[in-house]
């Protein structure tokens, strides 16, 4: 049976396959033909581009050198047109020193000035005066033989040849590159090779040659300009003057003589064969110096990019052709396989071993209709599970496992859960059922009734202007997803009205105590996951606000991330407890709780930390005083658990005050004797340490491990005098006794009674006695001495 099914398909597939292959081959050949055409155009374009690039670089070289040589012309004109130059050319060799001093002035005033105006392209320049056999440059005046032997000695010219060159007629002549030898005065910057520029003098008259102006051009400067073009295309570059002489070249080979005729009259690139190698020649003419710049580039370098593209094009063409043929064959074959595979898959899914009676398309149609019928049956089953599925979906939205999706595809997927959203703005309300007064019993059924009432009333209130969904989180908590309408503007006021109405109706009509917490309003796919944590945070403020409250997250924005319980207050609380001062302990605790819960906004987490620290202080007092906890609080009593069993801050506060009152009363035994003993100890410390400059309230409080304010208040209350005033009186009394000893000075007495500065002592003495210590010793002590006699 399987063979019978396959044979007709194979027979029809062959003809269709050949048609498909022919069609695909035609489609494949179109881009290949276009590629060949584009390659030909690209090759032509690259060749033209290479010619233009080579010519442009040669033109740039010509312009750069022309600019440099313009500097030489400018320097020549500045020197040769100097008014004094014609006169100095006629100075004879036997002229007097005064006349020859003009060379020094010319060197100092003119040549050095011109030297400062030249660039590094001009290495040096000088003027040769033939009549006086004098060389003058920017920093030197000497005779020609000395100059030649000690400064610039040409390697290929003797002194006589060099001097003959200077005496010959030259009209702005550039001599070919000439090497220099190492002269004794040459430094490291002296070039190895130079181009020599010569202009015979004078230039304005037809008189005989009386001298020359010579400029030495550093060849390395020119080679740097050659280097860019040479590195780009490995060209041989020649500079040819109007006489056909090679001024300079970067090649060791001589310029071909037969090439001179080709470069005359045309600047277009042309092909040339040199030593059997095809070359491309580019020419640029300079009108300024009458030179020609010639670039000779081998074709294998000139056409390197073109050859590479040609090779790559051939390889890619072959690869594309082979790959295309394989793709056409495999693709055409594979395009006729889906139908057979589809039928086979359906047969395997239906566990069928025989070929269906109808053709494949009919069989596929029947299968699709059956699948649709099964889908309807499945949807009917899912409808019964919609409440559970919807609750699970809403729970995932709340917990951030997924985001709200308002696309058309998502809306279709949510329809089976009977969920539709009217906008992408959401807010979350959390309701905690605190107590149920309507029902006589608080069983699970009664709690379920309470949740049912809160859920339905909440959804109805939200539905007045918006759309709401309820979700049970646990036995005591429900969540409401408020999908806000786009047409309503005062949505924040609507949320507050919904929370207030829900609280009022549930509390008044159904006697169900609830706490309502509202998260902020958010928009976008993450609106629910952003609002839910805010609602949870608001519900946590139930610790601060207490039960049966309405808490909005927006009202918590001014919360502070710290609480008021400084170390000084803790020490003061410890001292009050240990001294048995019940009234001050209660006042101080009221102050701590008022500062944190009434005057400022504190988070629930920080509120718990505050209570934990206050109870920690309670435990510190127990441990530091070796108090028997069981005698004071009872056996197996845990103060931390006792405080934190209360769900609100008010309950925690009352329990904390109760514990502190119990502990403080335990320290209240024999309080009067303790005060008397403490006062006597303070007085003894003062009397025994009057000579200590550091004696004061802080030192005494530290010895008793109490706070300075407490010691100050205690002493004034029991002694009737400020502690510091008491110390001052005792010191002055001791000083008066020491004044009877005449061998002690006022400064020594002030140190003995605890004053480091005698000026401070004198002020304190005068403030109490009305006179200075010295006056007291003069007026009071003599009278006392006379009485004794």
mmCIF file with all atom_site columns, C-alpha atoms in Angstrom, residues 84-220:
data_model
loop_
_atom_site.group_PDB
_atom_site.id
_atom_site.type_symbol
_atom_site.label_atom_id
_atom_site.label_alt_id
_atom_site.label_comp_id
_atom_site.label_asym_id
_atom_site.label_entity_id
_atom_site.label_seq_id
_atom_site.pdbx_PDB_ins_code
_atom_site.Cartn_x
_atom_site.Cartn_y
_atom_site.Cartn_z
_atom_site.occupancy
_atom_site.B_iso_or_equiv
_atom_site.pdbx_formal_charge
_atom_site.auth_seq_id
_atom_site.auth_comp_id
_atom_site.auth_asym_id
_atom_site.auth_atom_id
_atom_site.pdbx_PDB_model_num
ATOM 1   C CA . UNK A 1 84  ? 73.827 97.521 -0.515  1.00 0.00 ? 84  UNK A CA 1
ATOM 2   C CA . UNK A 1 85  ? 74.459 94.260 -2.358  1.00 0.00 ? 85  UNK A CA 1
ATOM 3   C CA . UNK A 1 86  ? 75.516 95.875 -5.681  1.00 0.00 ? 86  UNK A CA 1
ATOM 4   C CA . UNK A 1 87  ? 78.045 98.031 -3.898  1.00 0.00 ? 87  UNK A CA 1
ATOM 5   C CA . UNK A 1 88  ? 79.513 95.114 -1.900  1.00 0.00 ? 88  UNK A CA 1
ATOM 6   C CA . UNK A 1 89  ? 79.888 93.052 -5.094  1.00 0.00 ? 89  UNK A CA 1
ATOM 7   C CA . UNK A 1 90  ? 82.377 95.674 -6.312  1.00 0.00 ? 90  UNK A CA 1
ATOM 8   C CA . UNK A 1 91  ? 84.521 95.784 -3.138  1.00 0.00 ? 91  UNK A CA 1
ATOM 9   C CA . UNK A 1 92  ? 88.022 94.598 -4.106  1.00 0.00 ? 92  UNK A CA 1
ATOM 10  C CA . UNK A 1 93  ? 90.044 92.073 -2.214  1.00 0.00 ? 93  UNK A CA 1
ATOM 11  C CA . UNK A 1 94  ? 92.538 94.722 -1.006  1.00 0.00 ? 94  UNK A CA 1
ATOM 12  C CA . UNK A 1 95  ? 89.889 97.077 0.426   1.00 0.00 ? 95  UNK A CA 1
ATOM 13  C CA . UNK A 1 96  ? 90.472 98.594 3.845   1.00 0.00 ? 96  UNK A CA 1
ATOM 14  C CA . UNK A 1 97  ? 88.910 97.189 6.995   1.00 0.00 ? 97  UNK A CA 1
ATOM 15  C CA . UNK A 1 98  ? 86.289 99.923 7.203   1.00 0.00 ? 98  UNK A CA 1
ATOM 16  C CA . UNK A 1 99  ? 85.023 99.018 3.767   1.00 0.00 ? 99  UNK A CA 1
ATOM 17  C CA . UNK A 1 100 ? 85.110 95.279 4.509   1.00 0.00 ? 100 UNK A CA 1
ATOM 18  C CA . UNK A 1 101 ? 83.170 95.915 7.710   1.00 0.00 ? 101 UNK A CA 1
ATOM 19  C CA . UNK A 1 102 ? 80.139 96.295 5.480   1.00 0.00 ? 102 UNK A CA 1
ATOM 20  C CA . UNK A 1 103 ? 80.202 92.502 5.035   1.00 0.00 ? 103 UNK A CA 1
ATOM 21  C CA . UNK A 1 104 ? 79.882 92.138 8.802   1.00 0.00 ? 104 UNK A CA 1
ATOM 22  C CA . UNK A 1 105 ? 76.954 94.572 8.874   1.00 0.00 ? 105 UNK A CA 1
ATOM 23  C CA . UNK A 1 106 ? 75.317 92.742 5.966   1.00 0.00 ? 106 UNK A CA 1
ATOM 24  C CA . UNK A 1 107 ? 75.748 89.411 7.752   1.00 0.00 ? 107 UNK A CA 1
ATOM 25  C CA . UNK A 1 108 ? 74.440 90.776 11.049  1.00 0.00 ? 108 UNK A CA 1
ATOM 26  C CA . UNK A 1 109 ? 71.602 92.977 9.841   1.00 0.00 ? 109 UNK A CA 1
ATOM 27  C CA . UNK A 1 110 ? 70.415 91.157 6.736   1.00 0.00 ? 110 UNK A CA 1
ATOM 28  C CA . UNK A 1 111 ? 71.535 87.554 6.479   1.00 0.00 ? 111 UNK A CA 1
ATOM 29  C CA . UNK A 1 112 ? 70.687 86.606 10.097  1.00 0.00 ? 112 UNK A CA 1
ATOM 30  C CA . UNK A 1 113 ? 67.287 88.274 9.692   1.00 0.00 ? 113 UNK A CA 1
ATOM 31  C CA . UNK A 1 114 ? 66.550 86.306 6.526   1.00 0.00 ? 114 UNK A CA 1
ATOM 32  C CA . UNK A 1 115 ? 67.768 83.124 8.222   1.00 0.00 ? 115 UNK A CA 1
ATOM 33  C CA . UNK A 1 116 ? 65.188 83.463 10.994  1.00 0.00 ? 116 UNK A CA 1
ATOM 34  C CA . UNK A 1 117 ? 62.434 83.676 8.342   1.00 0.00 ? 117 UNK A CA 1
ATOM 35  C CA . UNK A 1 118 ? 63.261 80.420 6.535   1.00 0.00 ? 118 UNK A CA 1
ATOM 36  C CA . UNK A 1 119 ? 61.915 76.926 7.218   1.00 0.00 ? 119 UNK A CA 1
ATOM 37  C CA . UNK A 1 120 ? 63.835 73.687 7.648   1.00 0.00 ? 120 UNK A CA 1
ATOM 38  C CA . UNK A 1 121 ? 63.410 73.031 3.886   1.00 0.00 ? 121 UNK A CA 1
ATOM 39  C CA . UNK A 1 122 ? 66.209 75.569 3.268   1.00 0.00 ? 122 UNK A CA 1
ATOM 40  C CA . UNK A 1 123 ? 69.162 74.133 5.140   1.00 0.00 ? 123 UNK A CA 1
ATOM 41  C CA . UNK A 1 124 ? 71.472 77.081 4.575   1.00 0.00 ? 124 UNK A CA 1
ATOM 42  C CA . UNK A 1 125 ? 72.269 79.928 2.145   1.00 0.00 ? 125 UNK A CA 1
ATOM 43  C CA . UNK A 1 126 ? 75.157 82.274 1.507   1.00 0.00 ? 126 UNK A CA 1
ATOM 44  C CA . UNK A 1 127 ? 76.424 84.969 -0.882  1.00 0.00 ? 127 UNK A CA 1
ATOM 45  C CA . UNK A 1 128 ? 79.685 84.687 -2.812  1.00 0.00 ? 128 UNK A CA 1
ATOM 46  C CA . UNK A 1 129 ? 81.437 88.001 -3.616  1.00 0.00 ? 129 UNK A CA 1
ATOM 47  C CA . UNK A 1 130 ? 83.902 87.264 -6.480  1.00 0.00 ? 130 UNK A CA 1
ATOM 48  C CA . UNK A 1 131 ? 85.951 90.531 -6.378  1.00 0.00 ? 131 UNK A CA 1
ATOM 49  C CA . UNK A 1 132 ? 86.767 90.153 -2.686  1.00 0.00 ? 132 UNK A CA 1
ATOM 50  C CA . UNK A 1 133 ? 86.681 86.303 -2.651  1.00 0.00 ? 133 UNK A CA 1
ATOM 51  C CA . UNK A 1 134 ? 84.328 86.520 0.326   1.00 0.00 ? 134 UNK A CA 1
ATOM 52  C CA . UNK A 1 135 ? 81.584 84.173 1.549   1.00 0.00 ? 135 UNK A CA 1
ATOM 53  C CA . UNK A 1 136 ? 78.895 85.686 3.770   1.00 0.00 ? 136 UNK A CA 1
ATOM 54  C CA . UNK A 1 137 ? 76.157 83.683 5.473   1.00 0.00 ? 137 UNK A CA 1
ATOM 55  C CA . UNK A 1 138 ? 73.931 84.329 8.452   1.00 0.00 ? 138 UNK A CA 1
ATOM 56  C CA . UNK A 1 139 ? 76.596 83.606 11.049  1.00 0.00 ? 139 UNK A CA 1
ATOM 57  C CA . UNK A 1 140 ? 79.898 83.651 9.149   1.00 0.00 ? 140 UNK A CA 1
ATOM 58  C CA . UNK A 1 141 ? 82.166 85.757 6.924   1.00 0.00 ? 141 UNK A CA 1
ATOM 59  C CA . UNK A 1 142 ? 85.230 84.056 5.450   1.00 0.00 ? 142 UNK A CA 1
ATOM 60  C CA . UNK A 1 143 ? 87.093 83.442 2.221   1.00 0.00 ? 143 UNK A CA 1
ATOM 61  C CA . UNK A 1 144 ? 85.989 80.811 -0.281  1.00 0.00 ? 144 UNK A CA 1
ATOM 62  C CA . UNK A 1 145 ? 88.776 78.274 0.340   1.00 0.00 ? 145 UNK A CA 1
ATOM 63  C CA . UNK A 1 146 ? 88.298 78.294 4.096   1.00 0.00 ? 146 UNK A CA 1
ATOM 64  C CA . UNK A 1 147 ? 84.518 78.050 3.668   1.00 0.00 ? 147 UNK A CA 1
ATOM 65  C CA . UNK A 1 148 ? 84.783 75.107 1.255   1.00 0.00 ? 148 UNK A CA 1
ATOM 66  C CA . UNK A 1 149 ? 87.260 73.166 3.401   1.00 0.00 ? 149 UNK A CA 1
ATOM 67  C CA . UNK A 1 150 ? 85.591 73.750 6.762   1.00 0.00 ? 150 UNK A CA 1
ATOM 68  C CA . UNK A 1 151 ? 81.851 73.932 6.017   1.00 0.00 ? 151 UNK A CA 1
ATOM 69  C CA . UNK A 1 152 ? 80.245 72.478 2.894   1.00 0.00 ? 152 UNK A CA 1
ATOM 70  C CA . UNK A 1 153 ? 82.588 70.305 0.876   1.00 0.00 ? 153 UNK A CA 1
ATOM 71  C CA . UNK A 1 154 ? 81.019 68.614 -2.131  1.00 0.00 ? 154 UNK A CA 1
ATOM 72  C CA . UNK A 1 155 ? 82.028 64.976 -2.450  1.00 0.00 ? 155 UNK A CA 1
ATOM 73  C CA . UNK A 1 156 ? 82.205 64.972 -6.250  1.00 0.00 ? 156 UNK A CA 1
ATOM 74  C CA . UNK A 1 157 ? 83.646 68.505 -6.717  1.00 0.00 ? 157 UNK A CA 1
ATOM 75  C CA . UNK A 1 158 ? 87.095 69.829 -5.959  1.00 0.00 ? 158 UNK A CA 1
ATOM 76  C CA . UNK A 1 159 ? 87.603 73.318 -4.669  1.00 0.00 ? 159 UNK A CA 1
ATOM 77  C CA . UNK A 1 160 ? 88.481 74.573 -8.145  1.00 0.00 ? 160 UNK A CA 1
ATOM 78  C CA . UNK A 1 161 ? 85.407 72.982 -9.703  1.00 0.00 ? 161 UNK A CA 1
ATOM 79  C CA . UNK A 1 162 ? 83.198 74.345 -6.971  1.00 0.00 ? 162 UNK A CA 1
ATOM 80  C CA . UNK A 1 163 ? 84.630 77.846 -7.380  1.00 0.00 ? 163 UNK A CA 1
ATOM 81  C CA . UNK A 1 164 ? 84.231 77.614 -11.161 1.00 0.00 ? 164 UNK A CA 1
ATOM 82  C CA . UNK A 1 165 ? 80.593 76.651 -10.565 1.00 0.00 ? 165 UNK A CA 1
ATOM 83  C CA . UNK A 1 166 ? 80.110 79.802 -8.480  1.00 0.00 ? 166 UNK A CA 1
ATOM 84  C CA . UNK A 1 167 ? 81.732 82.019 -11.114 1.00 0.00 ? 167 UNK A CA 1
ATOM 85  C CA . UNK A 1 168 ? 79.699 80.626 -14.024 1.00 0.00 ? 168 UNK A CA 1
ATOM 86  C CA . UNK A 1 169 ? 76.516 82.303 -15.206 1.00 0.00 ? 169 UNK A CA 1
ATOM 87  C CA . UNK A 1 170 ? 73.348 80.900 -13.534 1.00 0.00 ? 170 UNK A CA 1
ATOM 88  C CA . UNK A 1 171 ? 69.784 82.096 -13.761 1.00 0.00 ? 171 UNK A CA 1
ATOM 89  C CA . UNK A 1 172 ? 67.820 80.511 -10.887 1.00 0.00 ? 172 UNK A CA 1
ATOM 90  C CA . UNK A 1 173 ? 69.483 77.163 -11.576 1.00 0.00 ? 173 UNK A CA 1
ATOM 91  C CA . UNK A 1 174 ? 68.882 73.996 -9.525  1.00 0.00 ? 174 UNK A CA 1
ATOM 92  C CA . UNK A 1 175 ? 71.771 71.526 -9.637  1.00 0.00 ? 175 UNK A CA 1
ATOM 93  C CA . UNK A 1 176 ? 71.109 67.796 -9.243  1.00 0.00 ? 176 UNK A CA 1
ATOM 94  C CA . UNK A 1 177 ? 71.447 66.085 -5.887  1.00 0.00 ? 177 UNK A CA 1
ATOM 95  C CA . UNK A 1 178 ? 75.047 66.256 -4.688  1.00 0.00 ? 178 UNK A CA 1
ATOM 96  C CA . UNK A 1 179 ? 76.494 64.469 -1.611  1.00 0.00 ? 179 UNK A CA 1
ATOM 97  C CA . UNK A 1 180 ? 78.493 66.369 1.007   1.00 0.00 ? 180 UNK A CA 1
ATOM 98  C CA . UNK A 1 181 ? 81.547 65.113 2.856   1.00 0.00 ? 181 UNK A CA 1
ATOM 99  C CA . UNK A 1 182 ? 81.989 65.424 6.590   1.00 0.00 ? 182 UNK A CA 1
ATOM 100 C CA . UNK A 1 183 ? 83.664 68.807 7.124   1.00 0.00 ? 183 UNK A CA 1
ATOM 101 C CA . UNK A 1 184 ? 85.374 69.568 10.456  1.00 0.00 ? 184 UNK A CA 1
ATOM 102 C CA . UNK A 1 185 ? 82.752 72.111 11.509  1.00 0.00 ? 185 UNK A CA 1
ATOM 103 C CA . UNK A 1 186 ? 79.719 70.124 10.401  1.00 0.00 ? 186 UNK A CA 1
ATOM 104 C CA . UNK A 1 187 ? 77.325 69.074 13.136  1.00 0.00 ? 187 UNK A CA 1
ATOM 105 C CA . UNK A 1 188 ? 74.914 66.142 13.242  1.00 0.00 ? 188 UNK A CA 1
ATOM 106 C CA . UNK A 1 189 ? 72.168 68.173 11.521  1.00 0.00 ? 189 UNK A CA 1
ATOM 107 C CA . UNK A 1 190 ? 74.220 68.727 8.360   1.00 0.00 ? 190 UNK A CA 1
ATOM 108 C CA . UNK A 1 191 ? 72.498 66.806 5.522   1.00 0.00 ? 191 UNK A CA 1
ATOM 109 C CA . UNK A 1 192 ? 74.296 64.084 3.597   1.00 0.00 ? 192 UNK A CA 1
ATOM 110 C CA . UNK A 1 193 ? 72.884 65.276 0.282   1.00 0.00 ? 193 UNK A CA 1
ATOM 111 C CA . UNK A 1 194 ? 71.742 68.683 -0.931  1.00 0.00 ? 194 UNK A CA 1
ATOM 112 C CA . UNK A 1 195 ? 70.148 70.319 -3.959  1.00 0.00 ? 195 UNK A CA 1
ATOM 113 C CA . UNK A 1 196 ? 72.042 73.484 -4.815  1.00 0.00 ? 196 UNK A CA 1
ATOM 114 C CA . UNK A 1 197 ? 70.206 76.590 -6.051  1.00 0.00 ? 197 UNK A CA 1
ATOM 115 C CA . UNK A 1 198 ? 72.432 79.258 -7.727  1.00 0.00 ? 198 UNK A CA 1
ATOM 116 C CA . UNK A 1 199 ? 71.609 82.773 -8.924  1.00 0.00 ? 199 UNK A CA 1
ATOM 117 C CA . UNK A 1 200 ? 74.361 84.894 -10.475 1.00 0.00 ? 200 UNK A CA 1
ATOM 118 C CA . UNK A 1 201 ? 74.806 88.464 -9.240  1.00 0.00 ? 201 UNK A CA 1
ATOM 119 C CA . UNK A 1 202 ? 74.030 91.214 -9.986  1.00 0.00 ? 202 UNK A CA 1
ATOM 120 C CA . UNK A 1 203 ? 70.603 90.392 -11.328 1.00 0.00 ? 203 UNK A CA 1
ATOM 121 C CA . UNK A 1 204 ? 69.432 93.834 -12.469 1.00 0.00 ? 204 UNK A CA 1
ATOM 122 C CA . UNK A 1 205 ? 72.415 94.818 -14.664 1.00 0.00 ? 205 UNK A CA 1
ATOM 123 C CA . UNK A 1 206 ? 74.188 93.293 -17.603 1.00 0.00 ? 206 UNK A CA 1
ATOM 124 C CA . UNK A 1 207 ? 77.577 93.582 -15.884 1.00 0.00 ? 207 UNK A CA 1
ATOM 125 C CA . UNK A 1 208 ? 79.943 90.649 -15.639 1.00 0.00 ? 208 UNK A CA 1
ATOM 126 C CA . UNK A 1 209 ? 79.314 87.961 -13.052 1.00 0.00 ? 209 UNK A CA 1
ATOM 127 C CA . UNK A 1 210 ? 80.417 89.542 -9.764  1.00 0.00 ? 210 UNK A CA 1
ATOM 128 C CA . UNK A 1 211 ? 79.132 86.842 -7.406  1.00 0.00 ? 211 UNK A CA 1
ATOM 129 C CA . UNK A 1 212 ? 76.446 84.293 -6.717  1.00 0.00 ? 212 UNK A CA 1
ATOM 130 C CA . UNK A 1 213 ? 73.597 83.672 -4.284  1.00 0.00 ? 213 UNK A CA 1
ATOM 131 C CA . UNK A 1 214 ? 73.560 79.998 -3.231  1.00 0.00 ? 214 UNK A CA 1
ATOM 132 C CA . UNK A 1 215 ? 70.822 78.077 -1.368  1.00 0.00 ? 215 UNK A CA 1
ATOM 133 C CA . UNK A 1 216 ? 71.344 74.533 -0.021  1.00 0.00 ? 216 UNK A CA 1
ATOM 134 C CA . UNK A 1 217 ? 68.157 72.467 0.090   1.00 0.00 ? 217 UNK A CA 1
ATOM 135 C CA . UNK A 1 218 ? 68.027 69.454 2.417   1.00 0.00 ? 218 UNK A CA 1
ATOM 136 C CA . UNK A 1 219 ? 67.304 66.370 0.279   1.00 0.00 ? 219 UNK A CA 1
ATOM 137 C CA . UNK A 1 220 ? 65.782 64.572 3.282   1.00 0.00 ? 220 UNK A CA 1
#
